[in-house]
Amino acid sequence: MKSAKFLWIVLVWGAASAQAADLKSFDDLRTQYQTYKDPTRLSYMYNRCAALQLNVSALLARKGQAKGASDFEALAQHYMVLSEANERETDKKRGLKSKDTMKTVHRNVGVVSEVYSQRLKDNFSKRGEYIVGDAQLESELAECNLPDDFKKRAMGN
């Protein structure tokens, strides 16, 4: 019984990692999500922005740019709060009680953050730059730096 439960956990984690590893562009995600109205789609997009912002914060911190690192970390926190609020609202509409929602958000951001981290490392080894030259990351960072606009676009407004 324990091995079946462990296998299920591994399969669920693998599926979540594979979804995150895909890193479809935001435009592709918005197009995909237009076909159905799953409210958790917003949380995933917020989590993507939070993960990217945290990675940029870590890069800046390593370069000794404390103010920039702090600003990106604050923006990441903002996206995590948006994700948490969206999850709580979704649970409320479904008649569920929210429990440990921020823990779930942190876990989900962590999964996506690892994917971004690996991509940044790969970019650096190929080009000597973490983000510059990766059109998708440049575009996502530009979008995520404007949270009000990003939220409107993510919601389809």
CSV table of N, CA and C in Angstrom, one decimal:
chain,number,residue,atom,x,y,z
A,1,MET,N,0.8,-1.2,0.0
A,1,MET,CA,0.0,0.0,0.0
A,1,MET,C,0.9,1.3,0.0
A,2,LYS,N,1.9,1.2,0.8
A,2,LYS,CA,2.8,2.4,0.9
A,2,LYS,C,3.5,2.7,-0.4
A,3,SER,N,3.9,1.6,-1.1
A,3,SER,CA,4.6,1.8,-2.4
A,3,SER,C,3.6,2.3,-3.5
A,4,ALA,N,2.4,1.9,-3.4
A,4,ALA,CA,1.4,2.5,-4.3
A,4,ALA,C,1.2,4.0,-4.1
A,5,LYS,N,1.1,4.4,-2.8
A,5,LYS,CA,0.9,5.8,-2.5
A,5,LYS,C,2.2,6.6,-2.9
A,6,PHE,N,3.4,6.0,-2.7
A,6,PHE,CA,4.6,6.7,-3.1
A,6,PHE,C,4.6,6.8,-4.6
A,7,LEU,N,4.2,5.8,-5.4
A,7,LEU,CA,4.2,5.9,-6.8
A,7,LEU,C,3.2,6.9,-7.3
A,8,TRP,N,2.1,7.0,-6.7
A,8,TRP,CA,1.1,8.1,-7.0
A,8,TRP,C,1.7,9.4,-6.8
A,9,ILE,N,2.4,9.7,-5.7
A,9,ILE,CA,3.0,10.9,-5.4
A,9,ILE,C,4.0,11.3,-6.4
A,10,VAL,N,4.9,10.3,-6.8
A,10,VAL,CA,5.9,10.5,-7.8
A,10,VAL,C,5.2,10.9,-9.1
A,11,LEU,N,4.2,10.2,-9.5
A,11,LEU,CA,3.5,10.5,-10.8
A,11,LEU,C,2.9,11.9,-10.8
A,12,VAL,N,2.3,12.3,-9.7
A,12,VAL,CA,1.7,13.6,-9.6
A,12,VAL,C,2.8,14.7,-9.7
A,13,TRP,N,3.8,14.5,-8.9
A,13,TRP,CA,4.9,15.4,-9.0
A,13,TRP,C,5.6,15.5,-10.4
A,14,GLY,N,5.7,14.3,-11.0
A,14,GLY,CA,6.3,14.3,-12.3
A,14,GLY,C,5.4,15.0,-13.3
A,15,ALA,N,4.1,14.9,-13.2
A,15,ALA,CA,3.2,15.6,-14.1
A,15,ALA,C,3.2,17.1,-13.9
A,16,ALA,N,3.3,17.5,-12.6
A,16,ALA,CA,3.4,18.9,-12.3
A,16,ALA,C,4.7,19.5,-12.9
A,17,SER,N,5.8,18.7,-12.7
A,17,SER,CA,7.1,19.2,-13.2
A,17,SER,C,7.1,19.2,-14.7
A,18,ALA,N,6.5,18.2,-15.4
A,18,ALA,CA,6.5,18.3,-16.8
A,18,ALA,C,5.7,19.5,-17.3
A,19,GLN,N,4.6,19.8,-16.7
A,19,GLN,CA,3.8,20.9,-17.1
A,19,GLN,C,4.6,22.2,-16.9
A,20,ALA,N,5.3,22.3,-15.8
A,20,ALA,CA,6.1,23.5,-15.6
A,20,ALA,C,7.3,23.5,-16.5
A,21,ALA,N,7.9,22.4,-16.8
A,21,ALA,CA,9.0,22.3,-17.7
A,21,ALA,C,8.7,22.8,-19.1
A,22,ASP,N,7.5,22.6,-19.5
A,22,ASP,CA,7.0,23.0,-20.8
A,22,ASP,C,7.2,24.5,-21.0
A,23,LEU,N,6.9,25.3,-20.1
A,23,LEU,CA,7.0,26.8,-20.1
A,23,LEU,C,6.5,27.4,-21.4
A,24,LYS,N,5.2,27.0,-21.7
A,24,LYS,CA,4.6,27.7,-22.9
A,24,LYS,C,4.6,29.2,-22.7
A,25,SER,N,4.7,29.9,-23.8
A,25,SER,CA,4.7,31.3,-23.7
A,25,SER,C,3.3,31.8,-23.1
A,26,PHE,N,3.4,33.0,-22.5
A,26,PHE,CA,2.2,33.6,-21.9
A,26,PHE,C,1.0,33.7,-23.0
A,27,ASP,N,1.4,34.1,-24.2
A,27,ASP,CA,0.4,34.2,-25.2
A,27,ASP,C,-0.2,32.8,-25.5
A,28,ASP,N,0.6,31.8,-25.6
A,28,ASP,CA,0.1,30.4,-25.8
A,28,ASP,C,-0.8,30.0,-24.7
A,29,LEU,N,-0.4,30.3,-23.4
A,29,LEU,CA,-1.3,30.0,-22.3
A,29,LEU,C,-2.6,30.7,-22.3
A,30,ARG,N,-2.6,32.0,-22.7
A,30,ARG,CA,-3.8,32.7,-22.7
A,30,ARG,C,-4.8,32.2,-23.8
A,31,THR,N,-4.2,31.8,-25.0
A,31,THR,CA,-5.0,31.2,-26.0
A,31,THR,C,-5.6,29.9,-25.6
A,32,GLN,N,-4.7,29.1,-24.9
A,32,GLN,CA,-5.2,27.8,-24.4
A,32,GLN,C,-6.3,27.9,-23.4
A,33,TYR,N,-6.2,28.9,-22.5
A,33,TYR,CA,-7.1,29.1,-21.4
A,33,TYR,C,-8.4,29.7,-21.9
A,34,GLN,N,-8.5,30.3,-23.1
A,34,GLN,CA,-9.7,30.9,-23.6
A,34,GLN,C,-10.7,29.8,-23.9
A,35,THR,N,-10.3,28.6,-24.1
A,35,THR,CA,-11.2,27.5,-24.4
A,35,THR,C,-12.0,27.0,-23.2
A,36,TYR,N,-11.5,27.2,-22.1
A,36,TYR,CA,-12.2,26.8,-20.9
A,36,TYR,C,-11.9,27.8,-19.8
A,37,LYS,N,-12.8,27.8,-18.8
A,37,LYS,CA,-12.8,28.9,-17.8
A,37,LYS,C,-12.3,28.4,-16.4
A,38,ASP,N,-11.2,27.6,-16.4
A,38,ASP,CA,-10.7,27.2,-15.1
A,38,ASP,C,-10.0,28.3,-14.4
A,39,PRO,N,-10.5,28.7,-13.2
A,39,PRO,CA,-9.9,29.9,-12.6
A,39,PRO,C,-8.5,29.7,-12.0
A,40,THR,N,-8.1,28.4,-11.9
A,40,THR,CA,-6.8,28.1,-11.4
A,40,THR,C,-5.7,28.5,-12.5
A,41,ARG,N,-6.1,28.8,-13.7
A,41,ARG,CA,-5.2,29.2,-14.7
A,41,ARG,C,-4.5,30.5,-14.3
A,42,LEU,N,-5.3,31.4,-13.7
A,42,LEU,CA,-4.7,32.7,-13.2
A,42,LEU,C,-3.6,32.4,-12.2
A,43,SER,N,-3.8,31.5,-11.3
A,43,SER,CA,-2.9,31.2,-10.3
A,43,SER,C,-1.6,30.7,-10.9
A,44,TYR,N,-1.7,29.8,-11.9
A,44,TYR,CA,-0.5,29.3,-12.6
A,44,TYR,C,0.3,30.4,-13.2
A,45,MET,N,-0.4,31.4,-13.8
A,45,MET,CA,0.3,32.5,-14.5
A,45,MET,C,0.9,33.4,-13.4
A,46,TYR,N,0.2,33.7,-12.3
A,46,TYR,CA,0.8,34.5,-11.3
A,46,TYR,C,2.0,33.8,-10.7
A,47,ASN,N,2.0,32.4,-10.5
A,47,ASN,CA,3.1,31.7,-10.0
A,47,ASN,C,4.3,31.7,-10.9
A,48,ARG,N,4.0,31.7,-12.2
A,48,ARG,CA,5.1,31.8,-13.2
A,48,ARG,C,5.8,33.2,-13.0
A,49,CYS,N,5.0,34.3,-12.9
A,49,CYS,CA,5.7,35.6,-12.7
A,49,CYS,C,6.5,35.6,-11.4
A,50,ALA,N,5.9,35.1,-10.3
A,50,ALA,CA,6.6,35.1,-9.1
A,50,ALA,C,7.9,34.3,-9.2
A,51,ALA,N,7.9,33.2,-9.8
A,51,ALA,CA,9.1,32.3,-10.0
A,51,ALA,C,10.1,33.1,-10.8
A,52,LEU,N,9.7,33.7,-11.8
A,52,LEU,CA,10.7,34.4,-12.7
A,52,LEU,C,11.3,35.6,-11.9
A,53,GLN,N,10.4,36.3,-11.2
A,53,GLN,CA,10.9,37.5,-10.4
A,53,GLN,C,11.9,37.0,-9.3
A,54,LEU,N,11.6,35.9,-8.7
A,54,LEU,CA,12.5,35.4,-7.6
A,54,LEU,C,13.9,35.0,-8.2
A,55,ASN,N,13.9,34.4,-9.4
A,55,ASN,CA,15.1,34.1,-10.1
A,55,ASN,C,15.9,35.3,-10.4
A,56,VAL,N,15.3,36.3,-10.9
A,56,VAL,CA,16.0,37.6,-11.2
A,56,VAL,C,16.5,38.2,-9.9
A,57,SER,N,15.7,38.2,-8.9
A,57,SER,CA,16.1,38.7,-7.6
A,57,SER,C,17.4,38.0,-7.1
A,58,ALA,N,17.5,36.7,-7.2
A,58,ALA,CA,18.7,35.9,-6.8
A,58,ALA,C,19.9,36.3,-7.7
A,59,LEU,N,19.7,36.5,-9.0
A,59,LEU,CA,20.8,36.9,-9.9
A,59,LEU,C,21.3,38.2,-9.4
A,60,LEU,N,20.4,39.2,-9.2
A,60,LEU,CA,20.8,40.5,-8.8
A,60,LEU,C,21.5,40.5,-7.4
A,61,ALA,N,21.0,39.7,-6.5
A,61,ALA,CA,21.7,39.5,-5.2
A,61,ALA,C,23.1,39.0,-5.3
A,62,ARG,N,23.3,38.0,-6.2
A,62,ARG,CA,24.6,37.5,-6.4
A,62,ARG,C,25.6,38.5,-7.0
A,63,LYS,N,25.0,39.5,-7.8
A,63,LYS,CA,25.8,40.5,-8.4
A,63,LYS,C,26.0,41.7,-7.4
A,64,GLY,N,25.5,41.6,-6.2
A,64,GLY,CA,25.6,42.6,-5.2
A,64,GLY,C,24.7,43.8,-5.4
A,65,GLN,N,23.6,43.6,-6.1
A,65,GLN,CA,22.6,44.7,-6.4
A,65,GLN,C,21.4,44.5,-5.5
A,66,ALA,N,21.6,44.8,-4.2
A,66,ALA,CA,20.7,44.6,-3.2
A,66,ALA,C,19.3,45.3,-3.4
A,67,LYS,N,19.3,46.5,-3.8
A,67,LYS,CA,18.1,47.2,-4.1
A,67,LYS,C,17.3,46.6,-5.2
A,68,GLY,N,17.9,46.3,-6.3
A,68,GLY,CA,17.2,45.6,-7.4
A,68,GLY,C,16.7,44.2,-7.0
A,69,ALA,N,17.5,43.5,-6.2
A,69,ALA,CA,17.1,42.2,-5.7
A,69,ALA,C,15.8,42.3,-4.8
A,70,SER,N,15.9,43.3,-4.0
A,70,SER,CA,14.7,43.5,-3.1
A,70,SER,C,13.5,43.9,-3.8
A,71,ASP,N,13.6,44.7,-4.9
A,71,ASP,CA,12.4,45.1,-5.7
A,71,ASP,C,11.8,43.9,-6.4
A,72,PHE,N,12.7,43.1,-7.0
A,72,PHE,CA,12.1,41.9,-7.7
A,72,PHE,C,11.5,40.9,-6.7
A,73,GLU,N,12.1,40.8,-5.5
A,73,GLU,CA,11.5,39.9,-4.5
A,73,GLU,C,10.2,40.4,-4.0
A,74,ALA,N,10.0,41.7,-3.9
A,74,ALA,CA,8.8,42.3,-3.5
A,74,ALA,C,7.7,42.1,-4.6
A,75,LEU,N,8.1,42.2,-5.8
A,75,LEU,CA,7.1,41.9,-6.9
A,75,LEU,C,6.7,40.5,-6.9
A,76,ALA,N,7.7,39.6,-6.6
A,76,ALA,CA,7.4,38.1,-6.6
A,76,ALA,C,6.3,37.9,-5.4
A,77,GLN,N,6.5,38.6,-4.3
A,77,GLN,CA,5.6,38.4,-3.2
A,77,GLN,C,4.2,38.9,-3.6
A,78,HIS,N,4.2,40.0,-4.4
A,78,HIS,CA,2.9,40.5,-4.8
A,78,HIS,C,2.2,39.5,-5.7
A,79,TYR,N,2.9,38.8,-6.6
A,79,TYR,CA,2.3,37.8,-7.4
A,79,TYR,C,1.8,36.6,-6.6
A,80,MET,N,2.5,36.3,-5.6
A,80,MET,CA,2.1,35.2,-4.7
A,80,MET,C,0.8,35.5,-4.0
A,81,VAL,N,0.7,36.8,-3.5
A,81,VAL,CA,-0.5,37.2,-2.9
A,81,VAL,C,-1.7,37.2,-3.8
A,82,LEU,N,-1.4,37.6,-5.1
A,82,LEU,CA,-2.5,37.5,-6.1
A,82,LEU,C,-2.9,36.0,-6.3
A,83,SER,N,-2.0,35.2,-6.4
A,83,SER,CA,-2.3,33.7,-6.5
A,83,SER,C,-3.0,33.2,-5.4
A,84,GLU,N,-2.6,33.5,-4.2
A,84,GLU,CA,-3.3,33.1,-3.0
A,84,GLU,C,-4.8,33.6,-3.0
A,85,ALA,N,-5.0,34.9,-3.3
A,85,ALA,CA,-6.3,35.4,-3.3
A,85,ALA,C,-7.2,34.7,-4.4
A,86,ASN,N,-6.6,34.4,-5.5
A,86,ASN,CA,-7.3,33.7,-6.5
A,86,ASN,C,-7.7,32.3,-6.1
A,87,GLU,N,-6.8,31.6,-5.5
A,87,GLU,CA,-7.1,30.3,-5.0
A,87,GLU,C,-8.2,30.3,-3.9
A,88,ARG,N,-8.1,31.2,-3.0
A,88,ARG,CA,-9.1,31.3,-2.0
A,88,ARG,C,-10.5,31.6,-2.6
A,89,GLU,N,-10.6,32.5,-3.6
A,89,GLU,CA,-11.8,32.8,-4.2
A,89,GLU,C,-12.4,31.6,-5.0
A,90,THR,N,-11.5,30.9,-5.6
A,90,THR,CA,-11.9,29.7,-6.3
A,90,THR,C,-12.4,28.6,-5.4
A,91,ASP,N,-11.7,28.4,-4.2
A,91,ASP,CA,-12.2,27.5,-3.2
A,91,ASP,C,-13.6,27.9,-2.7
A,92,LYS,N,-13.7,29.2,-2.5
A,92,LYS,CA,-15.0,29.8,-1.9
A,92,LYS,C,-16.2,29.5,-2.9
A,93,LYS,N,-15.9,29.7,-4.2
A,93,LYS,CA,-17.0,29.4,-5.2
A,93,LYS,C,-17.3,27.9,-5.3
A,94,ARG,N,-16.3,27.1,-5.0
A,94,ARG,CA,-16.6,25.6,-5.0
A,94,ARG,C,-17.1,25.1,-3.7
A,95,GLY,N,-17.2,26.0,-2.7
A,95,GLY,CA,-17.8,25.6,-1.4
A,95,GLY,C,-16.7,24.9,-0.5
A,96,LEU,N,-15.4,25.2,-0.8
A,96,LEU,CA,-14.4,24.5,0.0
A,96,LEU,C,-13.8,25.5,0.9
A,97,LYS,N,-13.2,25.0,2.0
A,97,LYS,CA,-12.5,25.9,2.9
A,97,LYS,C,-11.1,25.9,2.6
A,98,SER,N,-10.5,27.1,2.5
A,98,SER,CA,-9.1,27.2,2.1
A,98,SER,C,-8.2,26.8,3.3
A,99,LYS,N,-7.2,26.0,3.1
A,99,LYS,CA,-6.3,25.6,4.2
A,99,LYS,C,-4.9,25.7,3.6
A,100,ASP,N,-4.1,26.3,4.3
A,100,ASP,CA,-2.7,26.4,3.9
A,100,ASP,C,-2.5,26.8,2.5
A,101,THR,N,-3.2,27.8,2.1
A,101,THR,CA,-3.2,28.2,0.7
A,101,THR,C,-1.8,28.8,0.3
A,102,MET,N,-1.3,29.6,1.2
A,102,MET,CA,0.0,30.2,0.9
A,102,MET,C,1.1,29.1,0.8
A,103,LYS,N,1.0,28.1,1.6
A,103,LYS,CA,2.0,27.0,1.5
A,103,LYS,C,1.9,26.3,0.1
A,104,THR,N,0.7,26.1,-0.4
A,104,THR,CA,0.5,25.6,-1.7
A,104,THR,C,1.1,26.5,-2.8
A,105,VAL,N,0.9,27.8,-2.6
A,105,VAL,CA,1.4,28.7,-3.6
A,105,VAL,C,2.9,28.7,-3.6
A,106,HIS,N,3.5,28.7,-2.4
A,106,HIS,CA,5.0,28.6,-2.3
A,106,HIS,C,5.5,27.4,-2.9
A,107,ARG,N,4.9,26.2,-2.7
A,107,ARG,CA,5.3,25.0,-3.3
A,107,ARG,C,5.2,25.0,-4.8
A,108,ASN,N,4.1,25.6,-5.3
A,108,ASN,CA,3.9,25.7,-6.8
A,108,ASN,C,4.9,26.6,-7.4
A,109,VAL,N,5.2,27.7,-6.8
A,109,VAL,CA,6.2,28.7,-7.3
A,109,VAL,C,7.6,28.0,-7.3
A,110,GLY,N,7.8,27.3,-6.2
A,110,GLY,CA,9.1,26.6,-6.1
A,110,GLY,C,9.4,25.6,-7.3
A,111,VAL,N,8.3,24.9,-7.7
A,111,VAL,CA,8.5,24.0,-8.8
A,111,VAL,C,8.8,24.7,-10.1
A,112,VAL,N,8.0,25.8,-10.4
A,112,VAL,CA,8.3,26.6,-11.6
A,112,VAL,C,9.6,27.3,-11.5
A,113,SER,N,10.0,27.7,-10.3
A,113,SER,CA,11.2,28.5,-10.1
A,113,SER,C,12.4,27.6,-10.5
A,114,GLU,N,12.4,26.3,-10.2
A,114,GLU,CA,13.4,25.4,-10.5
A,114,GLU,C,13.6,25.3,-12.1
A,115,VAL,N,12.5,25.3,-12.8
A,115,VAL,CA,12.5,25.2,-14.2
A,115,VAL,C,13.1,26.5,-14.8
A,116,TYR,N,12.7,27.6,-14.3
A,116,TYR,CA,13.3,28.9,-14.7
A,116,TYR,C,14.8,28.9,-14.4
A,117,SER,N,15.2,28.5,-13.2
A,117,SER,CA,16.6,28.5,-12.8
A,117,SER,C,17.4,27.7,-13.8
A,118,GLN,N,16.9,26.5,-14.1
A,118,GLN,CA,17.7,25.7,-15.1
A,118,GLN,C,17.8,26.3,-16.4
A,119,ARG,N,16.7,27.0,-16.9
A,119,ARG,CA,16.7,27.6,-18.2
A,119,ARG,C,17.7,28.8,-18.2
A,120,LEU,N,17.8,29.5,-17.1
A,120,LEU,CA,18.7,30.7,-16.9
A,120,LEU,C,20.1,30.1,-17.0
A,121,LYS,N,20.4,29.0,-16.3
A,121,LYS,CA,21.7,28.4,-16.3
A,121,LYS,C,22.1,28.0,-17.7
A,122,ASP,N,21.2,27.3,-18.4
A,122,ASP,CA,21.4,26.9,-19.7
A,122,ASP,C,21.7,28.1,-20.7
A,123,ASN,N,20.9,29.1,-20.5
A,123,ASN,CA,21.2,30.3,-21.3
A,123,ASN,C,22.6,30.9,-21.1
A,124,PHE,N,23.0,30.9,-19.8
A,124,PHE,CA,24.3,31.5,-19.5
A,124,PHE,C,25.4,30.6,-20.1
A,125,SER,N,25.2,29.3,-20.0
A,125,SER,CA,26.3,28.5,-20.6
A,125,SER,C,26.4,28.6,-22.1
A,126,LYS,N,25.2,28.8,-22.7
A,126,LYS,CA,25.2,29.0,-24.2
A,126,LYS,C,25.6,30.3,-24.7
A,127,ARG,N,25.2,31.4,-24.0
A,127,ARG,CA,25.3,32.8,-24.5
A,127,ARG,C,26.1,33.7,-23.6
A,128,GLY,N,26.4,33.3,-22.4
A,128,GLY,CA,27.0,34.2,-21.4
A,128,GLY,C,26.0,35.2,-20.8
A,129,GLU,N,24.8,35.0,-21.1
A,129,GLU,CA,23.7,35.9,-20.6
A,129,GLU,C,22.6,35.0,-20.0
A,130,TYR,N,22.0,35.4,-18.9
A,130,TYR,CA,20.9,34.6,-18.3
A,130,TYR,C,19.6,34.8,-19.1
A,131,ILE,N,19.3,36.1,-19.4
A,131,ILE,CA,18.0,36.4,-20.0
A,131,ILE,C,18.1,36.9,-21.4
A,132,VAL,N,19.0,37.9,-21.5
A,132,VAL,CA,19.2,38.6,-22.8
A,132,VAL,C,19.5,37.5,-23.9
A,133,GLY,N,18.7,37.6,-25.0
A,133,GLY,CA,18.8,36.7,-26.1
A,133,GLY,C,17.8,35.6,-26.1
A,134,ASP,N,17.1,35.4,-25.0
A,134,ASP,CA,16.0,34.4,-24.9
A,134,ASP,C,14.7,35.2,-25.0
A,135,ALA,N,14.2,35.3,-26.2
A,135,ALA,CA,13.0,36.1,-26.5
A,135,ALA,C,11.8,35.8,-25.6
A,136,GLN,N,11.6,34.6,-25.2
A,136,GLN,CA,10.5,34.3,-24.3
A,136,GLN,C,10.7,34.8,-22.9
A,137,LEU,N,11.9,34.6,-22.4
A,137,LEU,CA,12.2,35.2,-21.1
A,137,LEU,C,12.2,36.7,-21.0
A,138,GLU,N,12.7,37.3,-22.1
A,138,GLU,CA,12.7,38.8,-22.1
A,138,GLU,C,11.2,39.3,-22.1
A,139,SER,N,10.4,38.6,-22.9
A,139,SER,CA,9.0,39.0,-23.0
A,139,SER,C,8.3,38.8,-21.7
A,140,GLU,N,8.5,37.6,-21.1
A,140,GLU,CA,7.8,37.3,-19.8
A,140,GLU,C,8.2,38.3,-18.7
A,141,LEU,N,9.5,38.6,-18.7
A,141,LEU,CA,10.0,39.5,-17.7
A,141,LEU,C,9.4,40.9,-17.9
A,142,ALA,N,9.3,41.3,-19.1
A,142,ALA,CA,8.7,42.6,-19.4
A,142,ALA,C,7.2,42.7,-19.0
A,143,GLU,N,6.5,41.6,-19.2
A,143,GLU,CA,5.1,41.5,-18.8
A,143,GLU,C,4.9,41.5,-17.3
A,144,CYS,N,5.8,40.6,-16.7
A,144,CYS,CA,5.6,40.5,-15.2
A,144,CYS,C,6.1,41.7,-14.5
A,145,ASN,N,6.8,42.6,-15.1
A,145,ASN,CA,7.2,43.8,-14.4
A,145,ASN,C,6.1,44.8,-14.3
A,146,LEU,N,5.0,44.6,-15.0
A,146,LEU,CA,3.8,45.5,-14.9
A,146,LEU,C,2.6,44.7,-14.4
A,147,PRO,N,2.5,44.5,-13.1
A,147,PRO,CA,1.5,43.6,-12.6
A,147,PRO,C,0.1,43.9,-12.9
A,148,ASP,N,-0.3,45.2,-12.9
A,148,ASP,CA,-1.7,45.6,-13.2
A,148,ASP,C,-2.0,45.2,-14.6
A,149,ASP,N,-1.1,45.5,-15.6
A,149,ASP,CA,-1.4,45.2,-17.0
A,149,ASP,C,-1.4,43.6,-17.1
A,150,PHE,N,-0.5,43.0,-16.4
A,150,PHE,CA,-0.4,41.5,-16.5
A,150,PHE,C,-1.7,40.9,-16.1
A,151,LYS,N,-2.2,41.4,-14.9
A,151,LYS,CA,-3.4,40.8,-14.4
A,151,LYS,C,-4.6,41.0,-15.4
A,152,LYS,N,-4.7,42.1,-16.0
A,152,LYS,CA,-5.8,42.4,-16.9
A,152,LYS,C,-5.7,41.4,-18.1
A,153,ARG,N,-4.4,41.3,-18.6
A,153,ARG,CA,-4.2,40.4,-19.8
A,153,ARG,C,-4.5,38.9,-19.4
A,154,ALA,N,-4.0,38.5,-18.2
A,154,ALA,CA,-4.2,37.2,-17.7
A,154,ALA,C,-5.7,36.8,-17.6
A,155,MET,N,-6.5,37.8,-17.2
A,155,MET,CA,-7.9,37.6,-17.0
A,155,MET,C,-8.7,37.7,-18.3
A,156,GLY,N,-8.0,38.1,-19.4
A,156,GLY,CA,-8.7,38.2,-20.6
A,156,GLY,C,-9.3,39.6,-20.9
A,157,ASN,N,-8.9,40.6,-20.1
A,157,ASN,CA,-9.5,41.9,-20.3
A,157,ASN,C,-8.7,42.7,-21.2
